[in-house]
CSV table of N, CA, C and O in Angstrom, one decimal:
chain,number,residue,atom,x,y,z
R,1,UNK,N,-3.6,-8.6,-33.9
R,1,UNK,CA,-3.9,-8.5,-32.4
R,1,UNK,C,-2.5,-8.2,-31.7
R,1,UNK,O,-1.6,-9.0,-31.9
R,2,UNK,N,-2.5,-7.3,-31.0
R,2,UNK,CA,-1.6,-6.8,-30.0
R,2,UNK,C,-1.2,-7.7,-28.9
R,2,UNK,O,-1.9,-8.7,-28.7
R,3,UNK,N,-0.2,-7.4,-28.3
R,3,UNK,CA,0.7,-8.3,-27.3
R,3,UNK,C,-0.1,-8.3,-26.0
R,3,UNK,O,-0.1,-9.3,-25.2
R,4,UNK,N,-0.6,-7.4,-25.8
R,4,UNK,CA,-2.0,-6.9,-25.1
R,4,UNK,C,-3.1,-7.4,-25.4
R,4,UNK,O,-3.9,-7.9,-24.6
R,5,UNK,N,-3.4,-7.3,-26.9
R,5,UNK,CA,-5.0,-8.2,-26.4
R,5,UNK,C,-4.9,-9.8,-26.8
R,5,UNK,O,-5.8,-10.6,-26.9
R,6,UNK,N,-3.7,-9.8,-26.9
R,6,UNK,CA,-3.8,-11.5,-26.5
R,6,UNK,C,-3.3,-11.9,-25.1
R,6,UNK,O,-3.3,-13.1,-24.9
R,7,UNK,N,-2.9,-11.1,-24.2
R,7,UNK,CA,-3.0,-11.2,-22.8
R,7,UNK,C,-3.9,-11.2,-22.4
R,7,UNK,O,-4.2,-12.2,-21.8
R,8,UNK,N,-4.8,-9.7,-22.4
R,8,UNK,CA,-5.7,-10.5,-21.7
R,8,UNK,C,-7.2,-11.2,-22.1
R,8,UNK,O,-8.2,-11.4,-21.5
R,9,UNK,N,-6.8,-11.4,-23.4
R,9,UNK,CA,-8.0,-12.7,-24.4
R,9,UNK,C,-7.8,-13.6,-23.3
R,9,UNK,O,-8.8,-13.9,-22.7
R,10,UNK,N,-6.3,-14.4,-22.7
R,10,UNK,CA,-5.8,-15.5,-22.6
R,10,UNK,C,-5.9,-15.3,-21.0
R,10,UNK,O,-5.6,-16.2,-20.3
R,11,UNK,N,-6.5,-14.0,-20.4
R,11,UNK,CA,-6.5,-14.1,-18.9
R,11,UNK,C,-8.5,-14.3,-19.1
R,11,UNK,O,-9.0,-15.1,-18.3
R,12,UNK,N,-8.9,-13.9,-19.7
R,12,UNK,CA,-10.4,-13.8,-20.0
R,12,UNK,C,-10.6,-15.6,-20.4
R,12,UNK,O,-11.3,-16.5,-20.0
R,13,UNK,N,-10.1,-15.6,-21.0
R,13,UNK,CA,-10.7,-17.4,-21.3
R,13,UNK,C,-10.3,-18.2,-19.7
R,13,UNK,O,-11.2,-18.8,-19.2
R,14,UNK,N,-8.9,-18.2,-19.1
R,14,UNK,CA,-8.6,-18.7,-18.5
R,14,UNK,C,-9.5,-18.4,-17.4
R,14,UNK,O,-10.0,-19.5,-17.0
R,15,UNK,N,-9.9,-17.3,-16.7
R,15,UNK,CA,-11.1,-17.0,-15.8
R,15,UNK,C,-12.5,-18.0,-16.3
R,15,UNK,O,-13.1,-18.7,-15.5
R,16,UNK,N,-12.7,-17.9,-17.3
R,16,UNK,CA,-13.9,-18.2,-18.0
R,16,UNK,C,-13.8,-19.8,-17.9
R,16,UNK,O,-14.9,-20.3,-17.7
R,17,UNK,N,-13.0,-20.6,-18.0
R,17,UNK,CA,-12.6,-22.1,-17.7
R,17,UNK,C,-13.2,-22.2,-16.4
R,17,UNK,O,-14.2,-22.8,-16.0
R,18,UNK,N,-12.0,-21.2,-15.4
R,18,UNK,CA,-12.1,-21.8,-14.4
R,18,UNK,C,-13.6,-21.5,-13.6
R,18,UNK,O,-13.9,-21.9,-12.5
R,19,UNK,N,-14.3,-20.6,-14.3
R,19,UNK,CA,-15.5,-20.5,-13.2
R,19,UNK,C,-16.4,-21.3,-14.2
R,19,UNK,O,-17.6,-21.0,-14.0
R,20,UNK,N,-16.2,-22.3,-15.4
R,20,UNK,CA,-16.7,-22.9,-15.6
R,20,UNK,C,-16.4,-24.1,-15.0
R,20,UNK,O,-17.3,-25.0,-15.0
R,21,UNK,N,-14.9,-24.4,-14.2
R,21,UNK,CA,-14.9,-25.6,-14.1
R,21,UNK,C,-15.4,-25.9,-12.6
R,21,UNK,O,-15.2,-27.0,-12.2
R,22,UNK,N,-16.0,-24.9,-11.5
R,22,UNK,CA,-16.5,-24.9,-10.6
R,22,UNK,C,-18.3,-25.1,-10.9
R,22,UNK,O,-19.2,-25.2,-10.0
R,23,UNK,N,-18.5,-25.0,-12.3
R,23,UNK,CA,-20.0,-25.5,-11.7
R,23,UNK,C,-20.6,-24.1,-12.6
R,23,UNK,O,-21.6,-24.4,-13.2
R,24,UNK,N,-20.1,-22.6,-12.8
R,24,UNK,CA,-20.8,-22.1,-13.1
R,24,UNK,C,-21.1,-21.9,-14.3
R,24,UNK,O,-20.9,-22.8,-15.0
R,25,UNK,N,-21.7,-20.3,-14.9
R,25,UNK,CA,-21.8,-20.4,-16.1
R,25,UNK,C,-21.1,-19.7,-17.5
R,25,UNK,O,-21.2,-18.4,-17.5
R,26,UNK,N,-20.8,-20.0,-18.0
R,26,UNK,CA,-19.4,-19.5,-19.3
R,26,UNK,C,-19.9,-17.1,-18.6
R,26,UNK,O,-19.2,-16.1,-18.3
R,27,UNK,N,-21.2,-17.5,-18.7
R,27,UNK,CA,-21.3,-15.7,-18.6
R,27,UNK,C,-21.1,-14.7,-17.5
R,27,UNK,O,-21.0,-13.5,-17.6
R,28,UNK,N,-21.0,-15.9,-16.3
R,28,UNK,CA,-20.4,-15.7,-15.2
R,28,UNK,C,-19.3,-14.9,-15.3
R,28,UNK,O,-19.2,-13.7,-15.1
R,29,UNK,N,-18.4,-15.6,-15.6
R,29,UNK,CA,-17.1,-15.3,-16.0
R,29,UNK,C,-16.4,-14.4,-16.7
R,29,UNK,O,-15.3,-14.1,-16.5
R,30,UNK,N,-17.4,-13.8,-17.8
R,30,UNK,CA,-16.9,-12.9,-19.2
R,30,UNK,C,-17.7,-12.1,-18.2
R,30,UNK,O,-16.7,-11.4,-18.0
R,31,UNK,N,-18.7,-11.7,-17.3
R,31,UNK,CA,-19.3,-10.1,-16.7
R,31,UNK,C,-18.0,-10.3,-15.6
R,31,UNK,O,-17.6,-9.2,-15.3
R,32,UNK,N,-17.1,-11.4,-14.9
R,32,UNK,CA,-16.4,-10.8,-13.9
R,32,UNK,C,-15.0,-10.3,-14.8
R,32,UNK,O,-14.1,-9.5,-14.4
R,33,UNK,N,-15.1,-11.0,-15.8
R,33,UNK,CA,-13.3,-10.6,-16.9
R,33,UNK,C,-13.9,-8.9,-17.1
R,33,UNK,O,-13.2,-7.9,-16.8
R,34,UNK,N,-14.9,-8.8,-17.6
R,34,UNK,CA,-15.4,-7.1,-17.9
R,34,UNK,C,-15.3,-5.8,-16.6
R,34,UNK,O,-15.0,-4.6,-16.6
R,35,UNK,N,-15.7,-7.0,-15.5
R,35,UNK,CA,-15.7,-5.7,-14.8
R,35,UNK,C,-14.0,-5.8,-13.8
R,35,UNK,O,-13.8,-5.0,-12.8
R,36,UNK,N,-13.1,-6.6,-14.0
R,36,UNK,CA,-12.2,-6.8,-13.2
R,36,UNK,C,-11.4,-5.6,-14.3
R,36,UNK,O,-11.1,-4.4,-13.9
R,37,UNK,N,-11.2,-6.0,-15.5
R,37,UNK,CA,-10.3,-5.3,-16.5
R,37,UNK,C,-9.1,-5.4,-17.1
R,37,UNK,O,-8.8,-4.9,-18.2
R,38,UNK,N,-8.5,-5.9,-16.3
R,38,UNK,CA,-6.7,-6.3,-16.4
R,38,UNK,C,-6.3,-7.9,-16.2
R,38,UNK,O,-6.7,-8.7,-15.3
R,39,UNK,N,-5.4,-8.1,-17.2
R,39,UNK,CA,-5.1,-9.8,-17.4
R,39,UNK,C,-4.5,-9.8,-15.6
R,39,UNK,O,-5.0,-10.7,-14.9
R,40,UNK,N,-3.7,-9.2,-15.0
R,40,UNK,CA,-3.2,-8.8,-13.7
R,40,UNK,C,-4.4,-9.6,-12.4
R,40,UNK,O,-4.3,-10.7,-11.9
R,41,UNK,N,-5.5,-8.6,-12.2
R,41,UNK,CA,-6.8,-8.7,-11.8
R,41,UNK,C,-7.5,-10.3,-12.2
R,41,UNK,O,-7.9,-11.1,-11.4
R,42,UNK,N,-7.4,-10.4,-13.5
R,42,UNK,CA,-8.1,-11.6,-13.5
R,42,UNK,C,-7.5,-13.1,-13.3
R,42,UNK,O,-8.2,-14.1,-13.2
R,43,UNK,N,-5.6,-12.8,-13.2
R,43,UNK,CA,-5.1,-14.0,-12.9
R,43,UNK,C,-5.4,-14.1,-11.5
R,43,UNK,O,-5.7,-15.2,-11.0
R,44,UNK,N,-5.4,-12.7,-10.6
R,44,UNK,CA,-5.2,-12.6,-9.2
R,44,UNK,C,-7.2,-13.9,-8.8
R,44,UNK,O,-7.4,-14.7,-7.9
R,45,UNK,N,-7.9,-13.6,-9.7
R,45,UNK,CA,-9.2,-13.9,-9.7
R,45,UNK,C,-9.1,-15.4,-9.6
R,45,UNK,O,-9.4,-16.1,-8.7
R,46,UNK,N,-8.4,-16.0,-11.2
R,46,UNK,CA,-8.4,-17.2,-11.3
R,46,UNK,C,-7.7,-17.9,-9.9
R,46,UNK,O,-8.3,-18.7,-9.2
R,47,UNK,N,-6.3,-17.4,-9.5
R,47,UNK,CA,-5.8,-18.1,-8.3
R,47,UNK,C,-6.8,-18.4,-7.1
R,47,UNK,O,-6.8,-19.5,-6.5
R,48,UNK,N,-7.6,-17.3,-6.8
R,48,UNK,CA,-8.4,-17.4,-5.9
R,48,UNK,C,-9.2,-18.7,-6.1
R,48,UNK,O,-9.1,-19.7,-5.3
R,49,UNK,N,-10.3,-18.6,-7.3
R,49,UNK,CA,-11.4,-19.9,-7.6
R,49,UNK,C,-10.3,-21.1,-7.9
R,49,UNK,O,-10.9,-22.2,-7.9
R,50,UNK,N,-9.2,-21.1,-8.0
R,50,UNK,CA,-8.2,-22.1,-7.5
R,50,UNK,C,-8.2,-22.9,-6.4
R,50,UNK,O,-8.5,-24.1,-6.1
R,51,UNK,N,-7.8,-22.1,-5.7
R,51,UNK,CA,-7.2,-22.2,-3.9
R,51,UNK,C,-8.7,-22.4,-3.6
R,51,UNK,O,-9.1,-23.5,-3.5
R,52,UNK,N,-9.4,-21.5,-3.6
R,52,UNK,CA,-11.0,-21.8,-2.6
R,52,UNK,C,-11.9,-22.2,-2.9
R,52,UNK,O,-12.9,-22.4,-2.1
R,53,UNK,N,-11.9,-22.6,-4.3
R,53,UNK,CA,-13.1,-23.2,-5.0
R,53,UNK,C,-14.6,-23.3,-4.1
R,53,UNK,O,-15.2,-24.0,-3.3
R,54,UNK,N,-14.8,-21.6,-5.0
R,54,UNK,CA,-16.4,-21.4,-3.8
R,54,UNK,C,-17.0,-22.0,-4.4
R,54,UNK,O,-16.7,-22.5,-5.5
R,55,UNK,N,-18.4,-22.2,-3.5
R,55,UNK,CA,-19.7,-23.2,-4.1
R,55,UNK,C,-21.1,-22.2,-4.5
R,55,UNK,O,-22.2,-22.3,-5.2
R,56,UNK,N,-20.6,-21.5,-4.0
R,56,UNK,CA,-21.6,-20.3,-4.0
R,56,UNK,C,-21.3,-18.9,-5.1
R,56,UNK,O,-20.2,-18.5,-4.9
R,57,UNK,N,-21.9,-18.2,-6.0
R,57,UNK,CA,-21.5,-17.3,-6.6
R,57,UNK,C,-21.8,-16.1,-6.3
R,57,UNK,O,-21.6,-15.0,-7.0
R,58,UNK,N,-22.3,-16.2,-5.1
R,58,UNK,CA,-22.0,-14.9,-4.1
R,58,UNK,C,-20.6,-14.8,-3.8
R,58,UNK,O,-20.1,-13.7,-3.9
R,59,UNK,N,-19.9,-15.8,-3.4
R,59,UNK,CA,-18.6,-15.8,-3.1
R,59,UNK,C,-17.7,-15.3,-4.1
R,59,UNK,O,-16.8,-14.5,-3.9
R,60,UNK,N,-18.0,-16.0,-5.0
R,60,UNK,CA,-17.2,-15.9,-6.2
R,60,UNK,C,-17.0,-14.0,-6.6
R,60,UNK,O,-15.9,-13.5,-6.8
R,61,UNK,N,-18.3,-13.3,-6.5
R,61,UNK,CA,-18.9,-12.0,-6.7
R,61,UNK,C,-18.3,-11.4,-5.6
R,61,UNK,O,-17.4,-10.6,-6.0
R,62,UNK,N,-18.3,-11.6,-4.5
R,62,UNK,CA,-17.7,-10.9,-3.4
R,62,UNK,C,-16.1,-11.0,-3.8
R,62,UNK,O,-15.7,-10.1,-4.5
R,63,UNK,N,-15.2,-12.1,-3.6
R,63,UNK,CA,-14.2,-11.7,-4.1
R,63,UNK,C,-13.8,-11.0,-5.4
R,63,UNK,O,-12.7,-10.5,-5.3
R,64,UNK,N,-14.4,-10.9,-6.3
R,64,UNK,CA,-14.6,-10.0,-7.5
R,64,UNK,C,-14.5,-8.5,-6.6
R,64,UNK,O,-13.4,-8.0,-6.3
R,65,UNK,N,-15.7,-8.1,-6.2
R,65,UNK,CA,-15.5,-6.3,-5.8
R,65,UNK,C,-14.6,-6.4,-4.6
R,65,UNK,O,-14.6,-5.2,-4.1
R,66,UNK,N,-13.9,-7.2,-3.9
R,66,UNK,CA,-13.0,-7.1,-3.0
R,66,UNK,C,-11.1,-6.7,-3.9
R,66,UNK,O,-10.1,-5.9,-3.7
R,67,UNK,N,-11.3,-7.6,-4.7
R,67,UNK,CA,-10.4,-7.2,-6.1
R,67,UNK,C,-10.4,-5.6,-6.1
R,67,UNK,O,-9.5,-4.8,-5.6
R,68,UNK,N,-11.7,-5.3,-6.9
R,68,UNK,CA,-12.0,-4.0,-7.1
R,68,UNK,C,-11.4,-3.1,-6.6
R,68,UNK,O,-10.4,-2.4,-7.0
R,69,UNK,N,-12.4,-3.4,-5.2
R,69,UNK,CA,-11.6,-2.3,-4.1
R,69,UNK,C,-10.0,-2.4,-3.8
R,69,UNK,O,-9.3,-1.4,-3.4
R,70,UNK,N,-9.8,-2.9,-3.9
R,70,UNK,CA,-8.4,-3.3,-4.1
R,70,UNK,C,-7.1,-2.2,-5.0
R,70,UNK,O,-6.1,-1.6,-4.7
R,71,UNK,N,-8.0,-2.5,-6.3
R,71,UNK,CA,-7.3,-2.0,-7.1
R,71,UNK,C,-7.8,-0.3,-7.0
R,71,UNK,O,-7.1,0.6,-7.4
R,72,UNK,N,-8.5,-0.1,-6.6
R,72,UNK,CA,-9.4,1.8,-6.3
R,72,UNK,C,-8.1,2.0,-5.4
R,72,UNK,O,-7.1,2.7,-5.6
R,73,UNK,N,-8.4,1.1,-4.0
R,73,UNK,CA,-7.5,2.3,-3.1
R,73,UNK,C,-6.0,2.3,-3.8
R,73,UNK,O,-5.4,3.3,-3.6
R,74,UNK,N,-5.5,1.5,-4.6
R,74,UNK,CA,-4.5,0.9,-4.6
R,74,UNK,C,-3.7,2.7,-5.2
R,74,UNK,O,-2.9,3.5,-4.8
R,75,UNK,N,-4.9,2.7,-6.7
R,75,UNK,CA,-5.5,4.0,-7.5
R,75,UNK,C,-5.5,5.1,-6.7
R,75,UNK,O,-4.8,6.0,-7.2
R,76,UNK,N,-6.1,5.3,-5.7
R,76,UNK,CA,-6.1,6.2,-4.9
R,76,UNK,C,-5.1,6.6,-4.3
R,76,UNK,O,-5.2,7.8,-4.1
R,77,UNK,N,-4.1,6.0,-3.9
R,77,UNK,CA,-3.2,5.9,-2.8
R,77,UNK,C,-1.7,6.3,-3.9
R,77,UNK,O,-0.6,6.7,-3.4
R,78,UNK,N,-1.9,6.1,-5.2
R,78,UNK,CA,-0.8,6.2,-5.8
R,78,UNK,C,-1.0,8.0,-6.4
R,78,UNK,O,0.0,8.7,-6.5
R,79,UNK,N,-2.6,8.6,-6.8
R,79,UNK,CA,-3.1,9.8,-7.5
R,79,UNK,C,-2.7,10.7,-6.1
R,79,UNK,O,-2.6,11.9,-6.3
R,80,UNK,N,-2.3,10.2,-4.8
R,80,UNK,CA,-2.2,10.7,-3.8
R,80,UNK,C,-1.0,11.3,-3.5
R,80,UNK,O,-0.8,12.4,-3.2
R,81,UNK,N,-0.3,10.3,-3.6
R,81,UNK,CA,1.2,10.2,-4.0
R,81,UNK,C,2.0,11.1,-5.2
R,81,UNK,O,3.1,11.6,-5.2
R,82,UNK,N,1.1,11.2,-6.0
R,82,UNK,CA,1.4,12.2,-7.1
R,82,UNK,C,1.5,13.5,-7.1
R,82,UNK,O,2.3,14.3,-7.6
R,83,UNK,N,0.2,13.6,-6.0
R,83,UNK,CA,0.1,14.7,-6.0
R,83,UNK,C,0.5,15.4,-4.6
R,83,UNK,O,0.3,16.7,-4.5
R,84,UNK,N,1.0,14.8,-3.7
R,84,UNK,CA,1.9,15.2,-2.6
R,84,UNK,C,3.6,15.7,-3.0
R,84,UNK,O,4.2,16.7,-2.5
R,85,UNK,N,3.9,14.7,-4.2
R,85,UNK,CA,5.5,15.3,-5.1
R,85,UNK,C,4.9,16.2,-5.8
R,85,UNK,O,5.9,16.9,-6.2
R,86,UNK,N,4.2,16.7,-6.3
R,86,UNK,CA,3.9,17.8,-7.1
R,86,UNK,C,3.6,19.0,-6.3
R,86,UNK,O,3.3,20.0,-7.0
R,87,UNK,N,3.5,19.1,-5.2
R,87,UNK,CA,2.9,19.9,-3.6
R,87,UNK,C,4.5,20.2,-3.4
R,87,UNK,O,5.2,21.0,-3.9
R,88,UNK,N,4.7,19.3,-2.8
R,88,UNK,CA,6.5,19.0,-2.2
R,88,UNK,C,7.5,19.8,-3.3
R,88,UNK,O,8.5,20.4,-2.9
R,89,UNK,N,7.4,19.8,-4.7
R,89,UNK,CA,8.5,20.2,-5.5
R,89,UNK,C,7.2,21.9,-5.9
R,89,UNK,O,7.5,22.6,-6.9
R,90,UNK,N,6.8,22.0,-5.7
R,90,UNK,CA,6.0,23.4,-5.5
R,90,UNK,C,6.5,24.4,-4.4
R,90,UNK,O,6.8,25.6,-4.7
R,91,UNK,N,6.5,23.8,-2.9
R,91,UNK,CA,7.0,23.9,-1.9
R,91,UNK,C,8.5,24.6,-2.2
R,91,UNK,O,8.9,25.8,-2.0
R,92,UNK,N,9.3,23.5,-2.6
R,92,UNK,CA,10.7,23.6,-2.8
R,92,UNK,C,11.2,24.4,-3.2
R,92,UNK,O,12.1,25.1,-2.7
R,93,UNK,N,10.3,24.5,-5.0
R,93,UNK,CA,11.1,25.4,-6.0
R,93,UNK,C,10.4,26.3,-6.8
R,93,UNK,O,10.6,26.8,-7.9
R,94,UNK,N,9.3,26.5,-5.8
R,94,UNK,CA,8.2,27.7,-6.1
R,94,UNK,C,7.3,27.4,-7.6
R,94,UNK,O,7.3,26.4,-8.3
R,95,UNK,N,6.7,28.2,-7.9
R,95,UNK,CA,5.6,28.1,-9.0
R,95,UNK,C,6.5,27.6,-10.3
R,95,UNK,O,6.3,26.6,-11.0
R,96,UNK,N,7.4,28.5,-10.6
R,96,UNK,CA,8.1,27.6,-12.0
R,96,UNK,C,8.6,26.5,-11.7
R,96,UNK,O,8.3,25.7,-12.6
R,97,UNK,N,9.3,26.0,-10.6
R,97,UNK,CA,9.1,24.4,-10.7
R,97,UNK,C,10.6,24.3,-11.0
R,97,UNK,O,11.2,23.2,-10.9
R,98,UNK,N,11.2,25.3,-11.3
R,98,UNK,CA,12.8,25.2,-11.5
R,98,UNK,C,13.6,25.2,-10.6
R,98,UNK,O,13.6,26.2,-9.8
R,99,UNK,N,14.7,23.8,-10.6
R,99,UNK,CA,15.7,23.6,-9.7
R,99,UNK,C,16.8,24.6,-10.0
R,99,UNK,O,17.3,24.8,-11.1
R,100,UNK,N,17.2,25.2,-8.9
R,100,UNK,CA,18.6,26.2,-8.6
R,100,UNK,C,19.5,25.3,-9.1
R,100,UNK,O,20.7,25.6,-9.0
């Protein structure tokens, strides 16, 4: 096992505790570790059911795709960025892309 998937094994259990230790259920937990994706995402997850300990698992679910979105624009905003310097050094140094 990689350095990676014992990261986020150990971010996936640790989610999986804590929305067990609010009341819900172990499968709860392993569909929001699947759809979050990253040990990053699911620590940001666990802190939350920390601090706010919802009662409700709508709550729980809403902060999940607020994550999400999160991480999309985040996604978005950087594929944007990429491609504004690849525009900009187009601009600059014409189609070959070579600096004078």
């Amino acid at each position: 096992m990689t350095d990676e998937q014992r990261e986020w094994t150990r971010a996936r259990e640790g989610l999986t505790a804590a929305v067990m230790g609010l009341g819900f259920p172990a499968e709860l937990g392993d569909e929001i570790a699947k759809n979050l994706g990253s040990p990053k995402a699911m620590n940001r997850m666990i802190s939350y059911l920390h601090y706010a300990k919802p009662q409700k698992v709508e709550l729980v679910v809403d902060e999940m795709l607020a994550i999400q979105s999160e991480i999309s624009a985040w996604r978005r905003k950087k594929a944007g960025q990429e491609a504004n310097a690849r525009y900009n050094e187009f601009l600059n140094y014409g189609p070959g892309g070579e600096k004078d």
